[in-house]
CSV table of C-alpha atoms in Angstrom, one decimal:
chain,number,residue,atom,x,y,z
A,939,MET,CA,117.3,61.7,118.1
A,940,TYR,CA,116.8,65.2,119.4
A,941,ILE,CA,119.6,67.7,119.1
A,942,LEU,CA,118.3,69.5,122.1
A,943,GLN,CA,116.1,68.4,125.0
A,944,ALA,CA,115.0,70.5,127.8
A,945,ARG,CA,112.7,68.9,130.4
A,946,ASP,CA,110.7,70.6,133.1
A,947,ILE,CA,112.8,73.7,133.5
A,948,HIS,CA,112.2,75.7,136.7
A,949,LYS,CA,113.8,79.0,137.4
A,950,LYS,CA,113.2,81.7,139.8
A,951,PHE,CA,114.8,85.1,140.4
A,952,ASP,CA,114.7,85.6,144.2
A,953,SER,CA,111.1,84.7,144.9
A,954,LEU,CA,109.7,85.4,141.4
A,955,LYS,CA,109.1,82.2,139.5
A,956,VAL,CA,110.0,82.9,135.9
A,957,LEU,CA,109.9,79.4,134.5
A,958,LYS,CA,107.5,77.0,136.0
A,959,GLY,CA,108.3,73.8,134.1
A,960,VAL,CA,109.1,74.4,130.5
A,961,SER,CA,110.0,71.5,128.2
A,962,LEU,CA,111.2,71.6,124.7
A,963,GLN,CA,112.6,69.0,122.3
A,964,VAL,CA,114.3,70.2,119.1
A,965,GLU,CA,115.2,68.1,116.1
A,966,LYS,CA,118.1,68.8,113.9
A,967,GLY,CA,117.3,71.4,111.3
A,968,GLU,CA,114.2,72.6,113.0
A,969,VAL,CA,113.4,76.3,113.2
A,970,ILE,CA,111.5,77.1,116.4
A,971,ALA,CA,110.0,80.5,117.1
A,972,ILE,CA,109.2,81.3,120.7
A,973,ILE,CA,106.6,84.1,121.0
A,974,GLY,CA,104.8,85.6,124.0
A,975,PRO,CA,104.3,88.8,126.0
A,976,SER,CA,107.3,90.4,127.7
A,977,GLY,CA,107.8,88.9,131.1
A,978,SER,CA,106.6,85.5,129.8
A,979,GLY,CA,110.0,84.0,130.5
A,980,LYS,CA,110.8,83.3,126.8
A,981,SER,CA,114.2,85.1,126.9
A,982,THR,CA,115.1,83.6,130.2
A,983,PHE,CA,114.3,80.1,128.9
A,984,LEU,CA,116.6,80.7,125.9
A,985,ARG,CA,119.3,82.0,128.2
A,986,CYS,CA,119.0,78.9,130.4
A,987,LEU,CA,119.6,76.7,127.3
A,988,ASN,CA,123.0,78.2,126.7
A,989,HIS,CA,123.9,78.6,130.4
A,990,LEU,CA,123.8,82.4,130.6
A,991,GLU,CA,121.4,81.7,133.4
A,992,THR,CA,121.4,78.7,135.7
A,993,ILE,CA,118.2,76.7,136.4
A,994,ASP,CA,116.8,75.5,139.7
A,995,ARG,CA,115.3,72.3,138.5
A,996,GLY,CA,115.1,70.3,135.3
A,997,GLU,CA,117.2,68.7,132.6
A,998,ILE,CA,119.0,70.1,129.6
A,999,LYS,CA,120.6,67.7,127.2
A,1000,ILE,CA,122.4,68.8,124.0
A,1001,GLU,CA,123.4,66.3,121.3
A,1002,GLY,CA,122.9,63.5,123.8
A,1003,GLU,CA,125.0,65.0,126.6
A,1004,PHE,CA,123.6,66.4,129.8
A,1005,MET,CA,124.5,69.9,130.6
A,1006,VAL,CA,122.3,69.7,133.7
A,1007,ARG,CA,120.1,67.1,135.3
A,1008,ASN,CA,118.1,66.6,138.5
A,1009,SER,CA,119.8,65.3,141.5
A,1010,PRO,CA,117.9,62.6,143.5
A,1011,ASP,CA,116.5,65.2,145.8
A,1012,GLY,CA,115.1,67.1,142.8
A,1013,TYR,CA,117.5,70.0,142.3
A,1014,ALA,CA,119.4,71.0,139.2
A,1015,LEU,CA,122.9,69.4,139.2
A,1016,TYR,CA,125.2,70.8,136.5
A,1017,SER,CA,128.0,68.9,134.8
A,1018,THR,CA,131.5,70.1,135.3
A,1019,ASP,CA,132.6,73.4,133.9
A,1020,LYS,CA,134.7,71.6,131.3
A,1021,GLU,CA,131.9,69.4,130.1
A,1022,ILE,CA,129.6,72.5,130.0
A,1023,ASP,CA,132.1,74.4,127.9
A,1024,GLN,CA,132.2,71.4,125.5
A,1025,ILE,CA,128.5,71.3,125.2
A,1026,ARG,CA,128.1,75.1,124.8
A,1027,HIS,CA,130.4,75.3,121.9
A,1028,LYS,CA,127.7,73.7,119.9
A,1029,MET,CA,125.4,76.7,120.5
A,1030,GLY,CA,125.7,80.1,119.0
A,1031,MET,CA,123.9,83.1,120.4
A,1032,VAL,CA,122.7,86.3,118.9
A,1033,PHE,CA,121.6,89.1,121.4
A,1034,GLN,CA,119.0,91.8,121.2
A,1035,ASN,CA,121.7,94.5,121.6
A,1036,PHE,CA,124.3,92.8,119.3
A,1037,ASN,CA,127.0,93.0,121.9
A,1038,LEU,CA,129.8,93.3,119.3
A,1039,PHE,CA,133.2,94.2,120.7
A,1040,PRO,CA,133.4,97.9,120.0
A,1041,HIS,CA,137.2,98.1,120.2
A,1042,LYS,CA,137.7,95.4,117.5
A,1043,SER,CA,137.2,95.7,113.8
A,1044,VAL,CA,134.4,93.7,112.2
A,1045,LEU,CA,136.9,91.1,110.9
A,1046,LYS,CA,138.5,90.8,114.4
A,1047,ASN,CA,135.1,90.4,116.0
A,1048,LEU,CA,134.8,87.3,113.8
A,1049,THR,CA,138.3,85.9,114.2
A,1050,MET,CA,138.9,86.4,117.9
A,1051,ALA,CA,136.9,83.5,119.3
A,1052,PRO,CA,138.2,80.9,116.7
A,1053,ILE,CA,141.8,82.0,117.4
A,1054,LEU,CA,141.5,82.2,121.2
A,1055,VAL,CA,139.2,79.3,121.8
A,1056,LYS,CA,139.8,76.8,119.0
A,1057,GLN,CA,143.4,77.8,118.5
A,1058,ALA,CA,142.6,78.3,114.8
A,1059,ASP,CA,145.3,79.5,112.5
A,1060,LYS,CA,145.0,83.3,111.9
A,1061,VAL,CA,144.9,83.1,108.1
A,1062,GLU,CA,142.4,80.3,108.2
A,1063,ALA,CA,140.2,82.2,110.7
A,1064,GLU,CA,140.4,85.3,108.5
A,1065,ASN,CA,139.4,83.3,105.4
A,1066,LYS,CA,136.5,81.8,107.2
A,1067,ALA,CA,135.5,85.3,108.5
A,1068,TRP,CA,135.6,86.7,104.9
A,1069,GLN,CA,133.3,83.9,103.8
A,1070,LEU,CA,130.9,84.6,106.6
A,1071,LEU,CA,130.9,88.3,105.9
A,1072,GLU,CA,130.2,87.6,102.3
A,1073,LYS,CA,127.3,85.4,103.4
A,1074,VAL,CA,125.7,88.2,105.5
A,1075,GLY,CA,126.5,90.7,102.7
A,1076,LEU,CA,129.1,92.8,104.6
A,1077,SER,CA,132.4,91.9,103.2
A,1078,ASP,CA,133.0,95.6,102.3
A,1079,LYS,CA,132.8,96.4,106.1
A,1080,ALA,CA,135.5,94.0,107.3
A,1081,ASN,CA,137.8,96.7,108.4
A,1082,ASN,CA,135.2,99.0,109.9
A,1083,TYR,CA,134.5,99.3,113.5
A,1084,PRO,CA,131.0,98.4,114.9
A,1085,PHE,CA,130.1,102.1,115.7
A,1086,GLU,CA,130.4,102.8,112.0
A,1087,LEU,CA,127.7,100.4,111.1
A,1088,SER,CA,123.9,100.7,111.2
A,1089,GLY,CA,122.0,98.5,113.7
A,1090,GLY,CA,121.0,96.1,111.0
A,1091,GLN,CA,124.5,95.7,109.8
A,1092,GLN,CA,125.8,95.3,113.4
A,1093,GLN,CA,123.3,92.5,114.0
A,1094,ARG,CA,124.3,90.8,110.7
A,1095,VAL,CA,127.9,90.9,111.9
A,1096,ALA,CA,126.8,89.5,115.3
A,1097,ILE,CA,125.2,86.6,113.4
A,1098,ALA,CA,128.4,86.0,111.4
A,1099,ARG,CA,130.4,86.1,114.6
A,1100,ALA,CA,128.2,83.4,116.2
A,1101,LEU,CA,128.6,81.3,113.1
A,1102,SER,CA,132.4,81.7,113.2
A,1103,MET,CA,132.4,79.1,116.0
A,1104,GLU,CA,130.5,76.7,113.7
A,1105,PRO,CA,127.7,76.0,116.1
A,1106,ASP,CA,125.1,73.2,115.5
A,1107,ILE,CA,122.3,75.3,117.1
A,1108,MET,CA,121.7,79.0,116.7
A,1109,CYS,CA,119.9,80.9,119.4
A,1110,PHE,CA,118.4,84.3,118.8
A,1111,ASP,CA,117.2,86.5,121.6
A,1112,GLU,CA,114.8,89.1,120.0
A,1113,PRO,CA,117.3,89.8,117.3
A,1114,THR,CA,115.3,92.6,115.7
A,1115,SER,CA,113.8,94.3,118.8
A,1116,ALA,CA,116.5,97.0,119.0
A,1117,LEU,CA,116.3,97.9,115.4
A,1118,ASP,CA,114.5,100.6,113.5
A,1119,PRO,CA,111.6,99.0,111.6
A,1120,GLU,CA,113.2,99.6,108.2
A,1121,LEU,CA,116.3,97.7,109.3
A,1122,THR,CA,114.6,94.5,110.5
A,1123,GLY,CA,114.2,93.1,107.0
A,1124,GLU,CA,117.9,92.7,106.2
A,1125,VAL,CA,118.4,90.8,109.5
A,1126,LEU,CA,115.4,88.5,109.0
A,1127,GLN,CA,116.6,87.8,105.5
A,1128,VAL,CA,120.0,86.5,106.8
A,1129,MET,CA,118.1,84.4,109.3
A,1130,LYS,CA,115.8,83.0,106.5
A,1131,ASP,CA,118.9,82.1,104.5
A,1132,LEU,CA,120.3,80.2,107.5
A,1133,ALA,CA,117.0,78.4,107.9
A,1134,LEU,CA,117.2,77.4,104.2
A,1135,GLU,CA,120.6,75.8,104.9
A,1136,HIS,CA,118.9,73.7,107.6
A,1137,MET,CA,120.6,75.4,110.5
A,1138,THR,CA,118.8,74.4,113.8
A,1139,MET,CA,117.4,77.7,115.1
A,1140,ILE,CA,115.6,78.7,118.3
A,1141,VAL,CA,114.3,82.3,117.9
A,1142,VAL,CA,112.7,84.3,120.6
A,1143,THR,CA,110.9,87.0,118.6
A,1144,HIS,CA,108.2,89.5,118.3
A,1145,GLU,CA,108.2,89.1,114.5
A,1146,ILE,CA,105.0,87.2,114.0
A,1147,GLY,CA,105.5,87.4,110.2
A,1148,PHE,CA,108.9,85.8,110.5
A,1149,ALA,CA,107.6,83.1,112.8
A,1150,ARG,CA,104.8,82.4,110.4
A,1151,GLU,CA,106.9,82.3,107.3
A,1152,VAL,CA,110.0,80.5,108.5
A,1153,ALA,CA,109.4,78.5,111.7
A,1154,ASN,CA,108.6,74.8,111.6
A,1155,ARG,CA,107.2,75.1,115.0
A,1156,VAL,CA,105.8,78.1,117.0
A,1157,ILE,CA,105.7,78.1,120.8
A,1158,PHE,CA,103.6,80.6,122.7
A,1159,MET,CA,104.7,81.2,126.2
A,1160,ASP,CA,103.0,83.1,129.0
A,1161,GLU,CA,103.7,83.4,132.7
A,1162,GLY,CA,106.6,81.0,132.7
A,1163,LEU,CA,104.8,78.2,130.9
A,1164,ILE,CA,104.3,77.0,127.3
A,1165,VAL,CA,100.6,77.7,126.6
A,1166,GLU,CA,100.4,76.4,123.1
A,1167,GLU,CA,102.7,74.9,120.5
A,1168,GLY,CA,102.4,73.6,117.0
A,1169,THR,CA,102.9,74.7,113.4
A,1170,ALA,CA,102.6,78.3,112.6
A,1171,GLU,CA,99.2,77.5,111.0
A,1172,GLN,CA,98.0,76.0,114.3
A,1173,VAL,CA,99.4,78.6,116.7
A,1174,ILE,CA,99.2,81.9,114.8
A,1175,VAL,CA,96.4,81.4,112.4
A,1176,ASN,CA,94.1,79.2,114.5
A,1177,PRO,CA,95.1,79.6,118.1
A,1178,HIS,CA,93.2,77.5,120.6
A,1179,HIS,CA,93.9,79.3,123.8
A,1180,GLU,CA,92.3,82.5,124.8
A,1181,ARG,CA,95.7,83.9,126.0
A,1182,THR,CA,97.3,83.2,122.6
A,1183,ARG,CA,94.5,84.9,120.8
A,1184,ALA,CA,94.6,87.9,123.1
A,1185,PHE,CA,98.4,88.2,122.6
A,1186,LEU,CA,98.2,87.8,118.9
A,1187,SER,CA,95.4,90.3,118.4
A,1188,LYS,CA,97.4,92.9,120.4
A,1189,VAL,CA,100.6,92.3,118.5
A,1190,LEU,CA,98.9,92.2,115.1
A,1191,MET,CA,96.8,95.2,115.8
A,1192,ALA,CA,99.9,97.2,116.6
A,1193,ARG,CA,101.1,97.0,113.0
B,86,MET,CA,171.8,134.6,135.1
B,87,ASP,CA,174.9,133.4,136.7
B,88,TYR,CA,173.0,132.7,139.9
B,89,ILE,CA,170.5,130.5,137.9
B,90,LEU,CA,173.4,128.6,136.3
B,91,MET,CA,174.9,128.1,139.7
B,92,LEU,CA,171.6,126.8,141.0
B,93,LEU,CA,171.0,124.3,138.2
B,94,PRO,CA,173.2,121.4,139.2
B,95,SER,CA,171.6,121.0,142.7
B,96,MET,CA,168.1,121.7,141.3
B,97,LEU,CA,168.6,119.1,138.6
B,98,LYS,CA,169.7,116.7,141.2
B,99,GLY,CA,166.5,117.4,143.2
B,100,LEU,CA,164.6,116.9,140.0
B,101,SER,CA,166.1,113.5,139.4
B,102,VAL,CA,165.0,112.4,142.9
B,103,THR,CA,161.5,113.7,142.2
B,104,LEU,CA,161.4,111.9,138.8
B,105,LYS,CA,162.7,108.6,140.3
B,106,LEU,CA,159.9,108.6,142.9
B,107,PHE,CA,157.4,109.5,140.2
B,108,PHE,CA,158.3,106.7,137.8
B,109,LEU,CA,158.8,104.1,140.4
B,110,THR,CA,155.4,104.8,142.0
B,111,LEU,CA,153.8,104.7,138.5
B,112,MET,CA,155.5,101.5,137.4
B,113,VAL,CA,154.5,99.6,140.5
B,114,ALA,CA,151.1,101.2,141.4
B,115,LEU,CA,149.7,100.9,137.9
B,116,PRO,CA,149.8,97.0,137.7
B,117,VAL,CA,149.0,96.7,141.4
B,118,GLY,CA,146.1,99.1,141.0
B,119,ILE,CA,144.6,97.0,138.1
B,120,LEU,CA,144.9,93.9,140.2
B,121,MET,CA,143.4,95.6,143.3
B,122,GLY,CA,140.6,97.0,141.2
B,123,MET,CA,139.7,93.5,140.1
B,124,ALA,CA,140.1,92.2,143.6
B,125,ARG,CA,137.8,95.0,144.8
B,126,ILE,CA,134.9,93.4,142.9
B,127,SER,CA,136.0,89.8,143.4
B,128,LYS,CA,133.3,87.2,144.1
B,129,PHE,CA,135.5,86.0,146.9
B,130,LYS,CA,134.1,88.1,149.7
B,131,PRO,CA,137.0,88.2,152.2
B,132,LEU,CA,139.3,89.6,149.4
B,133,LYS,CA,136.7,92.1,148.5
B,134,TRP,CA,136.2,93.2,152.1
B,135,PHE,CA,140.0,93.5,152.6
B,136,MET,CA,140.3,95.7,149.5
B,137,GLU,CA,137.5,97.9,150.6
B,138,PHE,CA,139.2,98.3,154.0
B,139,TYR,CA,142.5,99.0,152.2
B,140,VAL,CA,141.1,101.7,150.0
B,141,TRP,CA,139.3,103.3,152.9
B,142,LEU,CA,142.5,103.4,154.9
B,143,PHE,CA,144.8,104.8,152.2
B,144,ARG,CA,142.3,107.2,150.6
B,145,GLY,CA,141.0,108.2,154.0
B,146,THR,CA,144.2,109.5,155.5
B,147,PRO,CA,146.7,112.2,154.3
B,148,LEU,CA,149.6,111.0,152.3
B,149,LEU,CA,151.8,113.1,154.5
B,150,LEU,CA,150.7,111.1,157.5
B,151,GLN,CA,151.3,107.9,155.7
B,152,LEU,CA,154.9,109.0,154.9
B,153,LEU,CA,155.5,109.8,158.5
B,154,PHE,CA,154.0,106.5,159.6
B,155,MET,CA,156.1,104.5,157.2
B,156,TYR,CA,159.3,106.0,158.5
B,157,PHE,CA,158.9,107.2,162.0
B,158,GLY,CA,155.9,105.1,163.0
B,159,LEU,CA,157.5,101.8,161.9
B,160,MET,CA,160.7,102.9,163.6
B,161,THR,CA,159.0,103.0,167.0
B,162,ILE,CA,158.1,99.3,166.6
B,163,GLY,CA,161.6,98.5,165.6
B,164,ILE,CA,161.3,98.5,161.8
B,165,ARG,CA,163.9,100.9,160.4
B,166,LEU,CA,163.4,101.5,156.7
B,167,GLU,CA,165.6,103.6,154.5
B,168,ARG,CA,164.0,107.0,154.1
B,169,GLU,CA,163.7,106.5,150.3
B,170,ILE,CA,162.2,103.1,150.8
B,171,ALA,CA,159.7,104.4,153.2
B,172,ALA,CA,158.8,107.1,150.7
B,173,TYR,CA,158.4,104.6,147.8
B,174,LEU,CA,156.3,102.3,150.0
B,175,ALA,CA,153.9,105.0,151.1
B,176,PHE,CA,153.5,106.3,147.6
B,177,VAL,CA,152.9,102.9,146.0
B,178,LEU,CA,150.4,101.9,148.7
B,179,ASN,CA,148.6,105.3,148.5
B,180,TYR,CA,148.5,105.5,144.7
B,181,SER,CA,147.5,101.8,144.3
B,182,ALA,CA,144.4,102.6,146.3
B,183,TYR,CA,143.4,105.5,144.1
B,184,LEU,CA,144.1,103.7,140.9
B,185,ALA,CA,142.3,100.6,142.2
B,186,GLU,CA,139.2,102.7,142.6
B,187,ILE,CA,139.5,104.2,139.1
B,188,PHE,CA,139.9,100.7,137.6
B,189,ARG,CA,137.1,99.3,139.6
B,190,ALA,CA,134.8,101.9,138.3
B,191,GLY,CA,136.1,101.3,134.8
B,192,ILE,CA,135.6,97.6,134.9
B,193,GLN,CA,132.1,98.0,136.4
B,194,SER,CA,131.0,100.4,133.6
B,195,ILE,CA,131.7,97.8,130.9
B,196,ASP,CA,128.3,96.5,129.7
B,197,ARG,CA,127.2,93.1,130.9
B,198,GLY,CA,126.5,92.2,127.3
B,199,GLN,CA,130.2,92.2,126.6
B,200,TYR,CA,130.8,89.5,129.2
B,201,GLU,CA,127.9,87.5,127.9
B,202,ALA,CA,129.1,87.7,124.3
B,203,ALA,CA,132.5,86.6,125.3
B,204,ASP,CA,131.0,83.9,127.4
B,205,VAL,CA,128.8,82.4,124.6
B,206,LEU,CA,131.8,82.5,122.3
B,207,GLY,CA,133.7,80.3,124.7
B,208,LEU,CA,136.3,82.7,126.0
B,209,ASN,CA,137.4,81.9,129.5
B,210,ARG,CA,137.5,84.6,132.3
B,211,PHE,CA,141.1,85.4,131.8
B,212,GLN,CA,140.7,85.8,128.0
B,213,THR,CA,137.6,87.9,128.5
B,214,MET,CA,139.4,90.3,130.9
B,215,LYS,CA,142.5,90.5,128.7
B,216,ASN,CA,140.9,90.8,125.3
B,217,ILE,CA,137.5,92.3,125.9
B,218,VAL,CA,137.2,94.1,129.2
B,219,LEU,CA,140.6,95.7,130.0
B,220,PRO,CA,141.2,97.2,126.6
B,221,GLN,CA,137.9,99.0,126.8
B,222,VAL,CA,138.6,100.0,130.5
B,223,PHE,CA,141.9,101.7,129.5
B,224,LYS,CA,140.0,104.0,127.2
B,225,LEU,CA,137.5,104.8,129.8
B,226,VAL,CA,139.9,105.5,132.6
B,227,LEU,CA,142.3,107.7,130.7
B,228,PRO,CA,140.8,111.0,131.8
B,229,PRO,CA,140.7,110.2,135.6
B,230,MET,CA,144.1,108.6,135.3
B,231,GLY,CA,145.5,111.7,133.8
B,232,ASN,CA,144.3,113.6,136.8
B,233,GLU,CA,145.9,111.1,139.2
B,234,VAL,CA,149.2,111.2,137.4
B,235,ILE,CA,149.4,115.0,137.5
B,236,ASN,CA,148.6,114.8,141.2
B,237,LEU,CA,151.4,112.4,141.6
B,238,VAL,CA,153.9,114.8,140.0
B,239,LYS,CA,152.9,117.4,142.6
B,240,ASP,CA,152.6,115.0,145.6
B,241,THR,CA,156.3,114.0,145.2
B,242,ALA,CA,157.0,117.3,147.0
B,243,LEU,CA,155.7,115.8,150.2
B,244,ILE,CA,158.7,113.6,150.8
B,245,TYR,CA,160.5,116.6,152.1
B,246,VAL,CA,159.1,115.6,155.5
B,247,LEU,CA,161.5,112.6,155.5
B,248,ALA,CA,164.3,115.1,154.7
B,249,ILE,CA,164.8,113.7,151.2
B,250,SER,CA,166.2,116.4,148.9
B,251,GLU,CA,163.6,116.4,146.1
B,252,LEU,CA,163.1,119.4,143.9
B,253,SER,CA,161.0,121.6,146.1
B,254,ARG,CA,163.1,121.0,149.2
B,255,VAL,CA,166.3,121.9,147.3
B,256,ALA,CA,164.6,125.1,146.1
B,257,ARG,CA,163.5,125.9,149.6
B,258,THR,CA,167.1,125.4,150.9
B,259,HIS,CA,168.4,127.8,148.4
B,260,VAL,CA,165.6,130.4,149.1
B,261,MET,CA,166.5,130.4,152.7
B,262,ARG,CA,170.2,130.5,152.3
B,263,ASP,CA,170.4,133.0,149.5
B,264,ASP,CA,167.5,135.2,150.5
B,265,THR,CA,165.9,135.2,147.0
B,266,PHE,CA,162.7,133.9,145.5
B,267,VAL,CA,164.3,132.7,142.2
B,268,PRO,CA,164.7,129.0,143.2
B,269,PHE,CA,161.0,128.7,143.8
B,270,ILE,CA,160.3,130.1,140.3
B,271,ILE,CA,162.7,127.7,138.8
B,272,ALA,CA,161.1,124.8,140.7
B,273,ALA,CA,157.6,126.0,139.5
B,274,ILE,CA,158.9,125.9,135.9
B,275,PHE,CA,160.2,122.4,136.4
B,276,TYR,CA,156.9,121.2,137.8
B,277,LEU,CA,154.9,122.9,135.0
B,278,PHE,CA,157.2,121.2,132.5
B,279,MET,CA,156.5,117.8,134.1
B,280,THR,CA,152.8,118.2,134.4
B,281,GLY,CA,152.6,119.7,130.9
B,282,THR,CA,154.4,116.6,129.5
B,283,VAL,CA,152.0,114.3,131.4
B,284,GLN,CA,149.1,116.3,130.0
B,285,GLN,CA,150.3,116.1,126.4
B,286,PHE,CA,151.1,112.4,126.8
B,287,PHE,CA,147.5,111.7,128.0
B,288,LYS,CA,146.1,113.8,125.2
B,289,TRP,CA,148.1,111.7,122.8
B,290,LEU,CA,146.9,108.5,124.4
B,291,GLU,CA,143.3,109.6,124.3
B,292,SER,CA,143.7,110.3,120.6
B,293,ARG,CA,145.2,106.9,120.1
B,294,PHE,CA,142.1,105.4,121.6
B,295,ASP,CA,139.8,107.5,119.5
B,296,TYR,CA,139.4,105.0,116.7
B,297,TYR,CA,136.3,103.5,118.3
B,298,ARG,CA,133.3,104.6,120.3
């Protein structure tokens, strides 16, 4: 059984068609890297999966439950807000710009959602937060504020914060794009560790190296469609499509 | 010196009238302003339009005129308010409009990413406002708020048009009766003391919010 199924997702912003029928099925424990040029719709697709954007047509099913499906006349019909909230709790999200809460300490960034949303006990939530900070190597920063951390450290906190809600699927939207090159490594390492623990991960990324090393499956998107998908070997090393090749040569040449 | 001591009781009485108007306006207009600021960017269009109209009306006309309207204007259509009530009403309505604009701007300047982060973590809209947005808005609006509160101190002098004996009116009465400028100087000192206190208070508040950027 798939942990996430997206079928024939269509999405437009005003008249601009951003997604023109994208489908994806994810098995538990899979690590999926979505690559592609900017404007290809890869981030939008990810944002549709966890309801930061709404779709116009298509179906999204998470752990067997529909978040959205097609009505008989072919338009996206969302489940009730309550059902959607239930479903979304299973997904964690890491943003390009971290989006930490600047007015809260690192520890509070991690305990806020469990306490407010899951009515977790404060002490319990804090213990869990300490464990997560340990895991991302930042337990010494628990009482610091986000502005006191480097970009790489902030992103590691953001990953820990997403994990604090114990999601089954982790979504990453270009998690290293806002970082200085020398800081990407520490973030990618945390993500690799997660992959080793068999976390299900969907990663929109420009890090071809990461995709190649960690992803079970690589998806190349362009102009709102999946052009090519397969193992890293198939898509990155021996791409079939001209557009994939053109993209990869551009990206790889830039290094 | 004896003259000043003789003045003090009535001046202090005027001061208490001024302070009462000041605190009452602030206590009501502040929460109302926050709510109006949120309503001003509501997705419910009629509410938004109404707030836009409201802000236009109360920012777009002199407070002096609003005071006259609340008392004399309403009287002509048969609504007779106490002079003090009319004054409080005009001040609250006027300052709510200004504060609403300050809070609207503050709320709108919070990054979209903050809402999205709260959203994916499962916080509902109320929790997001209360725990994420408003605490950050307060820090942002402190400087413009400080301005507004200092203006409020000075605007209280306007209620003299309703023949309410606040600080400046008391001073003027003495000036005219005793043919001396001293009461005005004392009034000025009182005002400076009040605005100075407000200024220090906001300085302190800003330093309290200095722990993050």
